[in-house]
Structures are given as C-alpha cells and as structure tokens.
XYZ file of C-alpha atoms in Angstrom:
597
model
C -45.738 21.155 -10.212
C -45.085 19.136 -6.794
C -45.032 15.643 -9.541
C -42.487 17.722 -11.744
C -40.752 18.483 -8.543
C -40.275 15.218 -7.153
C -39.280 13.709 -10.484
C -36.786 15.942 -10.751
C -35.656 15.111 -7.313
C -35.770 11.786 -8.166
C -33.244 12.220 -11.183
C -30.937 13.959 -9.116
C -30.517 10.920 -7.211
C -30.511 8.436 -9.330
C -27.420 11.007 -10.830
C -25.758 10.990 -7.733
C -26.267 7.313 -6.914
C -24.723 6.537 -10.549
C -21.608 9.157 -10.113
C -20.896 7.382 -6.676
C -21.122 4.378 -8.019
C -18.281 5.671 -11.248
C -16.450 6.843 -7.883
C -15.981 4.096 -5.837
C -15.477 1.753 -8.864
C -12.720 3.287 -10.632
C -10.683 3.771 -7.233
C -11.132 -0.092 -6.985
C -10.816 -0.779 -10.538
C -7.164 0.450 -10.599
C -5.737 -1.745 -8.154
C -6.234 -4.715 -9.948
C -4.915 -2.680 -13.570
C -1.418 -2.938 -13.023
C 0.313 0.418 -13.573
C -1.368 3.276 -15.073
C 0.281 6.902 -15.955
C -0.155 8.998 -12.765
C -0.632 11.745 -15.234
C -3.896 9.760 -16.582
C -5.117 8.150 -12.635
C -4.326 11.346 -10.419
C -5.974 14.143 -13.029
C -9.218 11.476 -13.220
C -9.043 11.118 -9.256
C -9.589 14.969 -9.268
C -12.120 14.788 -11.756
C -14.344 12.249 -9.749
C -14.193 14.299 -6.178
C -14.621 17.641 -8.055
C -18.340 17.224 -8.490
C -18.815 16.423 -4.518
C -17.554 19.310 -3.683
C -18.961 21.546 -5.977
C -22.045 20.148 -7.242
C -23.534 17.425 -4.854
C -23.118 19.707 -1.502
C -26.394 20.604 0.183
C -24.420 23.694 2.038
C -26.187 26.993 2.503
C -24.767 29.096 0.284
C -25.344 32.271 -1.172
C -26.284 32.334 -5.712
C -23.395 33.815 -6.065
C -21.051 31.379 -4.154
C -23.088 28.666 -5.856
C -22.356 29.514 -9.521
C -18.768 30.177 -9.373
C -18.523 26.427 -8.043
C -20.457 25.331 -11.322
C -17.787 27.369 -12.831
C -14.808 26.265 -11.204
C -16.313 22.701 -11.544
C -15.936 23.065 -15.616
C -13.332 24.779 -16.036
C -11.398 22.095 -13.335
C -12.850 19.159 -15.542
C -11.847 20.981 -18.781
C -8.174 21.285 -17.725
C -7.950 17.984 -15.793
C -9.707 15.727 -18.641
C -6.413 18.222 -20.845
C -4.000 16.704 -18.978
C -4.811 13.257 -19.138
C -5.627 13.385 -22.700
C -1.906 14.994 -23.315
C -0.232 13.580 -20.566
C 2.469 11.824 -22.904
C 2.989 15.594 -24.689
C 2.987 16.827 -21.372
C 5.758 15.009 -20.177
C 8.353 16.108 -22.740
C 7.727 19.109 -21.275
C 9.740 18.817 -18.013
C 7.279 21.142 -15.894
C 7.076 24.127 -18.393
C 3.963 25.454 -19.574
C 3.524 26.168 -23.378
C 1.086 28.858 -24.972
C -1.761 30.798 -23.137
C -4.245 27.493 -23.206
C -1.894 25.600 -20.476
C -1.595 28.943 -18.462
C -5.198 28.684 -17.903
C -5.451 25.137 -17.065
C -2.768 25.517 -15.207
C -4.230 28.750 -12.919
C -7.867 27.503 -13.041
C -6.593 23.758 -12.002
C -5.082 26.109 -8.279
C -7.882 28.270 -7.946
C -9.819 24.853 -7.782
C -7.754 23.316 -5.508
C -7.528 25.663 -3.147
C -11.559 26.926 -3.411
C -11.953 23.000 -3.246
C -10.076 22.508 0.409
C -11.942 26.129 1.526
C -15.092 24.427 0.961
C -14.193 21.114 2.894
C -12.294 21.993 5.611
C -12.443 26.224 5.861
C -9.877 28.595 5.419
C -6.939 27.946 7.030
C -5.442 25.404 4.634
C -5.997 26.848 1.452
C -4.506 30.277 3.372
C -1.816 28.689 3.675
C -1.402 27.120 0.402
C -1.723 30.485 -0.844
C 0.847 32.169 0.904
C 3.388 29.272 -0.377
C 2.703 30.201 -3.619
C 2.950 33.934 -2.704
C 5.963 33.337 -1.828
C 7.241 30.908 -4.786
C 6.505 33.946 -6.929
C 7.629 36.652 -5.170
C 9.946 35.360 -2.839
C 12.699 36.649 -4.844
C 12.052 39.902 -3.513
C 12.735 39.139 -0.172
C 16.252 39.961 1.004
C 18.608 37.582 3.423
C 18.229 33.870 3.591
C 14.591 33.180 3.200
C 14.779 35.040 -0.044
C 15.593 32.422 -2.916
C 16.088 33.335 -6.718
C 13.619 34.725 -9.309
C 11.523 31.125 -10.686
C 10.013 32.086 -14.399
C 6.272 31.239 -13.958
C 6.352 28.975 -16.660
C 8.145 26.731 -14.524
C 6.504 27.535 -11.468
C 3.340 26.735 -12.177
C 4.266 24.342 -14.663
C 5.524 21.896 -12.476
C 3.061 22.597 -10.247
C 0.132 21.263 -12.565
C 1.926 19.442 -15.243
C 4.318 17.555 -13.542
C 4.091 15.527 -10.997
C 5.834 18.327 -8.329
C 2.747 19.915 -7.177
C -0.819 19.219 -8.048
C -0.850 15.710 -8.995
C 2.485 15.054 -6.570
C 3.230 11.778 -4.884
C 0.446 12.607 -2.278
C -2.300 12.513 -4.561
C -0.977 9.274 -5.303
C -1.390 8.356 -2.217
C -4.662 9.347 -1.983
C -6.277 7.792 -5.392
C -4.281 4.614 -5.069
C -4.460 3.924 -1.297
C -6.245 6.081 1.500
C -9.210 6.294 -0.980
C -9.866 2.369 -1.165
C -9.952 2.108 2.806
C -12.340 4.707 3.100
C -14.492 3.048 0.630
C -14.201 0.455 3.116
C -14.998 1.874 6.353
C -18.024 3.379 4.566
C -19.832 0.050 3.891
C -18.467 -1.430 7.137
C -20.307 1.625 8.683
C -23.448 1.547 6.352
C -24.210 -2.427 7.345
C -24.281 -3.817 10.372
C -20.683 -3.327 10.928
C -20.955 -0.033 12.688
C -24.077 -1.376 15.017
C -21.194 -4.504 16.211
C -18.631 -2.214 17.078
C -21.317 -0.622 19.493
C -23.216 -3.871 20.879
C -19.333 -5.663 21.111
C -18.264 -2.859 22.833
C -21.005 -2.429 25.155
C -21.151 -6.200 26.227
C -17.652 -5.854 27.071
C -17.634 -3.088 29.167
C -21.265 -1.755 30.132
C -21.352 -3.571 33.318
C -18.300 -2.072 34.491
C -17.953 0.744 36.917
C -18.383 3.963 34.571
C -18.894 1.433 31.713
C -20.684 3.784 28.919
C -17.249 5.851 29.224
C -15.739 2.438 28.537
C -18.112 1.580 25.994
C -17.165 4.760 24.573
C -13.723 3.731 24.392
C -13.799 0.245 23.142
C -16.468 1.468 20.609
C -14.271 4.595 19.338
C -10.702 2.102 19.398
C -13.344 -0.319 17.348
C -14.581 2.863 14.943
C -11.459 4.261 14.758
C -9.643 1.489 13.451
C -11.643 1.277 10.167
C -12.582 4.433 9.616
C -9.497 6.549 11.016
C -11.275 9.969 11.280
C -11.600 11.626 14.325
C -14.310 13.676 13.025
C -16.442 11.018 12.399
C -15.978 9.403 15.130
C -16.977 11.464 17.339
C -19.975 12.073 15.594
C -21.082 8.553 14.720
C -20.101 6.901 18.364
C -21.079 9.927 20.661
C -24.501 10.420 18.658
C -25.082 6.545 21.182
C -22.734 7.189 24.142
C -22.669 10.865 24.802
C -26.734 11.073 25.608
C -26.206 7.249 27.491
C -23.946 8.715 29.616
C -25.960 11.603 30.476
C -28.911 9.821 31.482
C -26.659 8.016 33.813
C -26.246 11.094 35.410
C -22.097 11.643 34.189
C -21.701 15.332 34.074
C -22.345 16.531 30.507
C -18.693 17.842 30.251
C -17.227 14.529 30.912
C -19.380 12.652 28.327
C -18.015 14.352 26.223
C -14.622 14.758 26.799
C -14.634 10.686 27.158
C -16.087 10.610 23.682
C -13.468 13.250 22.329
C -10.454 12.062 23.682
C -11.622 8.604 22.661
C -12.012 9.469 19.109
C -9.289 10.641 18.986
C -7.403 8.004 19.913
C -9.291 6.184 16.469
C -6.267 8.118 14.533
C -3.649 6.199 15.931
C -4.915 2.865 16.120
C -4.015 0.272 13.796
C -5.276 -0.852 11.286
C -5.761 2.181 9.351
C -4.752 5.171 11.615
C -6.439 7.766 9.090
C -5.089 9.021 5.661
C -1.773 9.702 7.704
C -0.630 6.779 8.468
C -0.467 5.297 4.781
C 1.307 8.591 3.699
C 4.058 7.415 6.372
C 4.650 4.444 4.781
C 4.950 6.191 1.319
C 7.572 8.380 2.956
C 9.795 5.995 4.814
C 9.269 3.074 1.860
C 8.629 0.710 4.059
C 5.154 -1.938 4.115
C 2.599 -0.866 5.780
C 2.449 -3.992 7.944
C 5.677 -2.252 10.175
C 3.788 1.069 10.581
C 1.162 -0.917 12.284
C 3.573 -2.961 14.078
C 5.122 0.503 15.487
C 1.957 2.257 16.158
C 0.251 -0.883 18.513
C 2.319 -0.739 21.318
C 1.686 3.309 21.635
C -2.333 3.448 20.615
C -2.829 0.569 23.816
C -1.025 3.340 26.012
C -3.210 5.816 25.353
C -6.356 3.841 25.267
C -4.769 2.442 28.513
C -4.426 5.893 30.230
C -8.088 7.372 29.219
C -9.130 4.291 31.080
C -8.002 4.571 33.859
C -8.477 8.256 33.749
C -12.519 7.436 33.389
C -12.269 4.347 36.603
C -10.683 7.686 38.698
C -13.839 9.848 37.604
C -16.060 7.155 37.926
C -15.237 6.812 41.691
C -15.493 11.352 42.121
C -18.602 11.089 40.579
C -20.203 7.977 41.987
C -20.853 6.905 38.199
C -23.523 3.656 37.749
C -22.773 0.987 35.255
C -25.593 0.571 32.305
C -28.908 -1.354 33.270
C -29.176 -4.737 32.515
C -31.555 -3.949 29.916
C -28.882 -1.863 28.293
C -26.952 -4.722 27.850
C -27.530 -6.669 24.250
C -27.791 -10.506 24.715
C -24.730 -13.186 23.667
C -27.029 -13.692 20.918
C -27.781 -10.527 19.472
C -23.149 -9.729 20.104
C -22.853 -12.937 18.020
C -24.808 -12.028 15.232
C -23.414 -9.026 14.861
C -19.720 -9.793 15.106
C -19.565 -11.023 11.515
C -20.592 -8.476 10.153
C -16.817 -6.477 11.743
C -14.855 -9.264 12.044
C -14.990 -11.290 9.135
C -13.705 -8.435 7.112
C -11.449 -6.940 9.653
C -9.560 -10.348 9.999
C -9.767 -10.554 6.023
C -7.848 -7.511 5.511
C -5.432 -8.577 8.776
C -4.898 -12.353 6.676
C -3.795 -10.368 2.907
C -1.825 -7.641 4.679
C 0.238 -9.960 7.310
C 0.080 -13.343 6.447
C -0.248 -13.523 2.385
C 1.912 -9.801 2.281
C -0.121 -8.535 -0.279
C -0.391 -4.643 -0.854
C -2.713 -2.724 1.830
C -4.895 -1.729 -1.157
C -5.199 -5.100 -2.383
C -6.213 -6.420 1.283
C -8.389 -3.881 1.366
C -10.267 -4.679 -1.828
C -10.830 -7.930 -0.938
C -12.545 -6.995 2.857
C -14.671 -4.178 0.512
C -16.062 -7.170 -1.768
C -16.674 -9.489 1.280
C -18.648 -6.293 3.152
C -20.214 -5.996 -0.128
C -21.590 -9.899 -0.078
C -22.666 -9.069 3.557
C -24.737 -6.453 2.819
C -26.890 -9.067 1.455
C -28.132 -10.150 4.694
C -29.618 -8.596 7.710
C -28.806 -8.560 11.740
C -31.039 -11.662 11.344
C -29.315 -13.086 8.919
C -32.084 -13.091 6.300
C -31.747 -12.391 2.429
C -32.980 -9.303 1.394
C -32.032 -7.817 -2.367
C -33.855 -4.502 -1.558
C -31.619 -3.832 1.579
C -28.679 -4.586 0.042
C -29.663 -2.117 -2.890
C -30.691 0.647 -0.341
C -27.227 0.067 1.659
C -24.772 -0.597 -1.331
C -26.166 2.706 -2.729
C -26.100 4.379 1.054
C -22.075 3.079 1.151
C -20.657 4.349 -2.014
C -22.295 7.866 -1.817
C -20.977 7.959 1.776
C -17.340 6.949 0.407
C -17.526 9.611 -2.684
C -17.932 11.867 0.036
C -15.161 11.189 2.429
C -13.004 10.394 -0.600
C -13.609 13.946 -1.947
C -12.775 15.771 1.564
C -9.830 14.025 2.036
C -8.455 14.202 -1.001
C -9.048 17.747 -0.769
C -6.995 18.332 1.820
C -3.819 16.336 -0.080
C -4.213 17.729 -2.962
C -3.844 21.453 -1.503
C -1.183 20.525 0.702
C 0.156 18.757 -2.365
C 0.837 22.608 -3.591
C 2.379 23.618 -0.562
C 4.850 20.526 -0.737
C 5.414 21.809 -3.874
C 6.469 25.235 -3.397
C 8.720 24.402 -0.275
C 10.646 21.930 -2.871
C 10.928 24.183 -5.700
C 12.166 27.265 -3.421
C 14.084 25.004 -0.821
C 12.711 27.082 1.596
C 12.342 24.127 3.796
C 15.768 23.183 4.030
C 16.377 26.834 5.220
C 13.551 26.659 7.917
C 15.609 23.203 9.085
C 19.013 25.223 9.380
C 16.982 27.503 11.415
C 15.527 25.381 13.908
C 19.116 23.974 13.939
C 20.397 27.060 14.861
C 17.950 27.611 17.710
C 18.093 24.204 18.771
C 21.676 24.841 19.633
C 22.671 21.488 19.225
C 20.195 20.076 21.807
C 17.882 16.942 20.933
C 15.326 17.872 23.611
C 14.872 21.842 22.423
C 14.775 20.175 18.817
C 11.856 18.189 20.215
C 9.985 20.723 21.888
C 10.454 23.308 18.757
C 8.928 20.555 16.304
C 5.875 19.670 18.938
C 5.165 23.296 19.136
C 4.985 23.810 15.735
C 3.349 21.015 14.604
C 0.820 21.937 17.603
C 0.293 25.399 16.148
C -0.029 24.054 12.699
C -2.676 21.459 13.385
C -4.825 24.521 14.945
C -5.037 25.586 11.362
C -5.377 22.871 8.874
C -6.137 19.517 8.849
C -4.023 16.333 10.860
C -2.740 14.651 7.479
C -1.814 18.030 6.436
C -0.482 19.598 9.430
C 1.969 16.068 10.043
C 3.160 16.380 6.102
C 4.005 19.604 6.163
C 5.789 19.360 9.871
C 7.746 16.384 8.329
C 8.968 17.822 5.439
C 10.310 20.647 6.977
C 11.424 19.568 10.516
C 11.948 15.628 10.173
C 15.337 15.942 8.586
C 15.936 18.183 12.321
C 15.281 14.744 14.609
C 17.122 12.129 12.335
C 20.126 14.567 11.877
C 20.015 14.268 16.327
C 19.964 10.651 15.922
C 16.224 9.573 16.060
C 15.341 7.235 13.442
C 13.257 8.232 10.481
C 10.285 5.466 12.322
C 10.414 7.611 15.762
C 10.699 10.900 13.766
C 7.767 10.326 11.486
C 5.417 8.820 14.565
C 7.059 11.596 16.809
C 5.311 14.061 14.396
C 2.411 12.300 13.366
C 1.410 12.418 17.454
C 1.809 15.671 17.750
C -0.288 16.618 14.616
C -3.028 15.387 16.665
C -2.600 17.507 19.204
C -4.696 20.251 18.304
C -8.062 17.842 17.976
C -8.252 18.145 22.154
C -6.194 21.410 22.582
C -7.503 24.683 22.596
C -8.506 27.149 21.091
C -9.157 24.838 17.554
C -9.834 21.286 19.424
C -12.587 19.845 16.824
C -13.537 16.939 18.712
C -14.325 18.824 21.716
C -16.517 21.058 19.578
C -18.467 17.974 18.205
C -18.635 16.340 21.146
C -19.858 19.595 23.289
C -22.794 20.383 20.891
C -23.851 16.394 20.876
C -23.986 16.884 24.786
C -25.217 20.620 25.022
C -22.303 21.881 27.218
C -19.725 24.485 27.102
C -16.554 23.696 25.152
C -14.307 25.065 27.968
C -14.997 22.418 30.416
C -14.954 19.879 28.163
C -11.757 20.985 26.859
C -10.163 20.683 30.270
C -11.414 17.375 30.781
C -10.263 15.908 27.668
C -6.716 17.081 27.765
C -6.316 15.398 31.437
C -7.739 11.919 30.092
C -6.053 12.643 26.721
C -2.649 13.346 28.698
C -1.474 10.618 26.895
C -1.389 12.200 23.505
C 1.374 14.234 25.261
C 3.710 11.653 27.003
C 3.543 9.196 24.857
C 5.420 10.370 21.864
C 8.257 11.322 24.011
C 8.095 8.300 25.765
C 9.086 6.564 22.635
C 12.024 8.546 22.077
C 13.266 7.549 25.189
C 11.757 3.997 24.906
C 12.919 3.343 21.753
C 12.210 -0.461 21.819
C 8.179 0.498 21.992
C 8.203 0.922 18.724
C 9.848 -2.396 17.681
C 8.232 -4.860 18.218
C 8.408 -6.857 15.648
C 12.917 -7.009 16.100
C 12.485 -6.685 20.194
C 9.422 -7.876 21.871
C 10.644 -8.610 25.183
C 12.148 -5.146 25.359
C 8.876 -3.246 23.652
C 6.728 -5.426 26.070
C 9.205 -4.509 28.908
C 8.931 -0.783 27.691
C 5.148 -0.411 27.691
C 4.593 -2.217 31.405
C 6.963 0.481 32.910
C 5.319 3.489 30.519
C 1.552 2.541 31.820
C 2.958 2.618 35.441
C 4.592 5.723 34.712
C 0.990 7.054 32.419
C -1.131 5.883 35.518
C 0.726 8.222 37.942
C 0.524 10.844 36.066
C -3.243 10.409 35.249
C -4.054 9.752 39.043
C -2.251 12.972 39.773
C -3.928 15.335 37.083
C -7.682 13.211 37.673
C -7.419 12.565 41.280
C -8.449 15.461 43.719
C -8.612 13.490 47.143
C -4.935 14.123 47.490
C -3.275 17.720 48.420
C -1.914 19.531 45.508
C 1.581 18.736 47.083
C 1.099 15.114 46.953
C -0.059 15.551 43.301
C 2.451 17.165 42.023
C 5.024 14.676 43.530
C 3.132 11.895 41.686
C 3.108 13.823 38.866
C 6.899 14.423 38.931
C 7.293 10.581 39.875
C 5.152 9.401 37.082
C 6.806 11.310 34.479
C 10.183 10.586 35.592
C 8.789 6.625 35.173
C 7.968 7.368 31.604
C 10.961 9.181 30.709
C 13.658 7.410 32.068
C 15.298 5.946 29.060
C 15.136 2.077 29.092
C-alpha cells in the first residue's frame, strides 16, 4: 500500500510540475504572439489559475468544502473553454446572453469568481463583489439617487461574462498580459540565488551599522520588494532571516517586527515593479510604465528614508549592537552572489528605459536570463539536476502567486463592472462633492479615509481600483493631476497593511517574532509615519513627482520633505524630550513637509 501510496504521490507531482510548467509558458508565450482575442487569452488565463485554487491547495478543509471546488473547477473550465471556443459568436452579441446554456456559464463563471477570491484572500472581497451585484439587480428598487433603472439580466450578466465589461474586463488584461509575467519573474529570482543576494548585499551594507539588522531589514525588504512587489511575501520571506537576528541581538521582539513590517511594506511602492498596482496605473492613465517609476522614486526613498532614521532613534533608546563580524558575509561570497540580482535587474532596467520596449517584453527577457542562471550555483558550478529541481521549484511558485492575484482582479473586475453599468460611481463622486463643499483638502481627507477603510477589507490592488474609479474623478476635478491622483490613492490603499485593526504585515511579522500584535502595531505606524505624509506631501510638492520634466525642483522638493519627515519621526520616536517639545517638532516638521514649494 505505502509503494501504491507514494507512486501516487509521485504522479501528483509530476501533474502539478507539468500544469505549472503549461502556466508559466503560455503567460510568456503570448507576449511574443502579437495580438490575440481577449475573449480567447483572458477566458484561458482563468482556466490556468482555476486549478490552483481549487485543486492544487493543500488547505484544511472540510469533504464537503472540498468537492464543491472540484465542482466549481468543471463547471468554471466548461464555461470558460465556451467562451473562447465562441468568442467570435459571442461578440455579435453585444453583452446579451442567449438561451438557458449561456445563463449557466454565465452564473457558474461568478459563483467561481467570487468562491475563487474567498479562497485566496477571505471574505471580504468577494462580500463585496456580491453586494455590487446585489445591487446591479435590485438596485432598481431603491428609491432617491442611488436607485438607478431596472437592467434586464440578460444584459446584466451578459456583459458581465461575455463581454469584456465585467469578468474578462480590462483588468484581467492586465493581469494575463502584464502583472502575471513579473511575478513569474520574481519567483525564479527568489527560487535561485537571487533572493540569498538581496540578503548577503544587504547585510554587507548595513550590518555593521548601529542597529544594522533593522537596516539590513530595510535594504533587504527595498531589495525584495522591488521584484517581487508583495508585501505579504515579504514579510514572510525577509523576516523568516531578520526578525529572529534581531532578537538575538537583544531588539525588543515588538520592534523586530515592526522594522520588518513597515519595511515590507515599503516593497509596494518601490520601483521597479511596485506590486500588481502599479502596472494597473499605467493601464489607467495610458501612459509607459517607465514614468510611473519615474514618479514613484522620489517618494519610495522618503519613506525608506524616514524608517531609517526612525530605527538610528531606537537604536540609541535601546542601546541596539550592530551584527558580529561573523555575521557579516565576505566581499567574496557579496560578489558571487550579486549576479545572480543584478544581471537581471539591470536587464529589465536596459529594455524598459533605454531600448523602450514594453514592461512585459523587458521582463521576458530578465525571466530567460534568470532561467540560464539557474544553471549554476553560489559557486558558480554547472549543475543540470539543480537547475531541474529550481526551474520546477520557480514555475510552481509563480502558478501560485499568478492564481492569487489574479483572483483578486478578476473579482474586483465584477465590481468595476457593476459600478459602470449602474453609474453608481459617478453618483458616489457627486456625493463626496457635495460634502467636500468645494474644499481640496476635505476632498483629500474623505478619499484617504475611504480608501483606508476599504483596504481593511480587501486586498491593496483592489482596494486602490475601486477608490480610483469612484473618487479619482473628485481630485482631478480640484485640480490635481490624474499622476498625483492615482499615486495619491495608490498610497493610501496601503494604509491598512500597518493600521489597525486589519494591518497584515504586522500580523505576519508578530507571529514570526512571537509577540503581541498591539505593540507591534504601534511601532510600525511611528516608523511607517511616512506612509502618511508622504502622499500629501506630493500634493503640495508637486515637482516630487516629476522628475523626469523638473529635477532640480523634485530634488529640491525631497531635501526639504526628509528634513520636514525627520522632525516628525524624531518627535513621534524620540522620548528624551518633554511631550511639549515634541509636539512643537512635530508641528514644525509637518509644517516643513507641507508648505507648498
């Protein structure tokens, strides 16, 4: 029985090895196929993560949860493998549903979607998702302005599914065409040596400093961050090294981990990749990616900037030691390793900036040259059977990440929907108008608080599309640009990963250092204090944000923000001084960073 058993076992992975493999290939097969029918790549896209979520999952779940995912799973692959096949038919349709057969692919491709995102990423989202389409079909009902008129469900759901309003929407473009080719990337940066260089780089750098495993933890999470763009794993991938370093150097266990939360954080917002978000920007403002990155440097060195020296004020309260020598990897062992990160890195930097090709197309080309480098060890030796073990490691790794993110887009892809087919959004932006009272600043603090409360509940990328839609047409009808009002939102999304009560990285990072949440939350949102400054900061500071038209000025801009973002971390870090002569530097700080330049 135990040989039947671990031949079967064996099967399953070879299965699972060979679907990853179908995965990661046909997301980088299509970049080089010229244009292909969204209705035949974004219905296949859902087809490929469908399995991961329903089939390949190791979760604890009950039978019964179990077999109505093997359900869902067919009846999802049924009615998306329907829609490509049909797809020109499908299209004459204009978003109405014919006959009882597209009813059911139609309800069983949403029940899917939303059971999909409940499985990856809890409740909250698909909750959401389901009380937009609640809404779409009953919102009739409702009397006054937020009621809107009777939709037949043909079309409803129709264009939902069928079209390209809903379902398989310019988001899941997004996602199949672009977001999932970089995290095929980060996944075989992080599977080879890659992810032990950002670590050894980053502790060379800084481990000798005063409070340097914080540091390393910063230069290692702004290293991290910048490929793979979740905060998530971040967290868990740097602070599984930094959070128990710091600890044995005797840094209160609430500290190493708000260091390591705040610090992944900050992986979000740091160019290159700045997570799925980021890319979606781009879509949404149709401009290249290249000027997204541009805008977003300026801002991401602030914050790292203010954690620091948020850590050097801790440092000196709690008498922190820098790492032992022996801690410290040799010139030798840094240079070995750097390849490994920077040879693709500066790759993708060369195609994207210099030659101006496509982001996916860069990043194709740093995903072969990974690929070649898997060949070879931290020694530099030849070895076929690693590469085999890691190549096989990195695409399973990718399928996964690939499946969770997309879905989140995919569900928030319905919501989207809904808010276009009712125009309920446009009637939740004459709202906030209205209460706004013509004021930029009570605009401002109405969007941040609700894209605060909406990041507590689903996901970054989800929380900043859905704050966009609705309340970016508020900010540019005040004057902001569409750059500040999408980056504006996009910081604030982010919010909620070191704010209470939802903060995940604080979660992550308070289990990896056995602590209670509470006082890591504290911590974090003092070093993190950034996260909240700086987006206004560029409002004010317009200039930040521009580099690439006004360097002097952005350059000019970000010296007198840090000055400003160092008072204002001394005062909230600092406890040597009275609370008076706190809160003055506080006030001083912030009138530093807001003072419009």
């Amino acid at each position: 029985m135990s040989v039947i058993n671990n031949k079967l076992r064996q099967y399953s992975h070879l299965i699972v090895a060979c679907f990853a493999f179908v995965t990661v290939a046909f997301h980088i097969y299509i970049i080089f196929t010229g244009l292909m029918p969204n209705l035949v790549s974004r219905p296949l896209h859902l087809a490929l993560v469908l399995p991961w979520i329903f089939l390949f999952r190791q979760d604890a779940v009950s039978r019964l949860t179990r077999y109505i995912g093997y359900i869902l799973l067919v009846c999802a692959l049924f009615s998306s493998f329907y829609i490509l096949f049909y797809h020109t038919n499908l299209e004459d349709q204009y978003g109405s549903l014919e006959g009882p057969l597209q009813y059911f692919v139609a309800i069983s491709l949403i029940i899917s979607v939303l059971e999909m995102a409940r499985r990856s990423i809890k409740l909250a989202l698909p909750l959401t998702a389901l009380i937009a389409l609640a809404y779409g079909l009953f919102g009739h009902l409702i009397p006054g302005n937020f009621g809107h008129q009777e939709i037949p469900l043909d079309s409803f759901l129709g264009t939902l599914v069928i079209a390209e309003g809903g379902i398989y929407g310019s988001l899941t473009g997004i996602s199949v065409n672009v977001i999932a080719v970089f995290v095929i990337l980060g996944a075989f940066v992080g599977v080879g040596e890659g992810g032990n260089a950002f670590m050894m780089m980053s502790t060379k750098l800084a481990g000798r400093l005063r409070g340097g495993a914080a540091k390393v933890s910063i230069l290692a999470s702004a290293f991290f961050g910048s490929i793979s763009g979740s905060a998530s794993a971040n967290v868990a991938s740097t602070g599984a090294f930094t959070i128990p370093t710091m600890k044995r150097l005797k840094y209160p266990p609430s500290l190493a981990a708000a260091v390591e939360a705040v610090a992944s954080t900050g992986g979000q917002i740091m160019p290159p990749l700045m997570g799925a978000g980021a890319f979606i920007m781009a879509e949404l403002l149709g401009v290249k990616y290249s000027i997204i990155m541009a805008a977003a440097i300026f801002p991401a060195l602030l914050f790292f900037l203010t954690v620091w020296i948020g850590i050097n004020i801790f440092a000196k309260k709690y008498h922190l030691e820098a790492m032992r020598d022996e801690e410290i990897p040799t010139l030798k062992l840094v240079l070995q390793l750097a390849p490994f990160f920077m040879i693709p890195f500066s790759a993708l930097l060369i195609e994207l900036l210099l030659m101006h090709k496509t982001p996916q197309y860069s990043a194709a080309i740093a995903i072969f040259i990974t690929i070649f480098l898997l060949l070879v060890d931290r020694s530099w030796q030849v070895s076929f059977r690693h590469w085999g073990t890691t190549f096989v490691q990195g695409t399973i790794e990718a399928s996964k990440q690939i499946a969770i993110i997309a879905s989140v887009i995919i569900c928030a892809s319905i919501i989207i929907g809904v808010l276009n087919i009712t125009g309920v959004g446009v009637k939740i932006t004459s709202e906030i108008l209205f209460l706004s009272g013509g004021q930029l600043w009570l605009a401002m603090l109405l969007t941040a608080f609700a894209c605060l409360v909406l990041g507590m509940e689903v996901p970054t990328t989800a929380a900043y599309i859905i704050c966009v839609s609705v309340a970016g047409p508020i900010l540019e009808q005040y004057g902001l640009s569409a750059l500040q009002t999408h980056l504006f939102i996009f910081w604030f999304a982010l919010l909620s990963t070191i704010t209470p009560p939802v903060c995940g990285t604080v979660f992550i990072a308070a289990g990896i250092a056995q602590t209670n949440w509470l006082g890591v939350a504290s911590k974090a949102m003092r070093l993190g204090i950034g996260l909240y400054l700086i987006p206004v900061a560029f409002i004010t500071n317009q200039y930040l944000i521009y580099p690439e038209e006004h360097f002097f000025f952005a350059l000019l801009s970000f010296i007198k923000i840090s000055i400003g973002l160092a008072a204002v971390s001394s005062a909230l870090v600092n406890e040597s001084h009275s609370k008076i002569v706190r809160f003055l530097i506080f006030l001083l700080g912030l009138g530093i960073i807001l003072f419009p330049f």
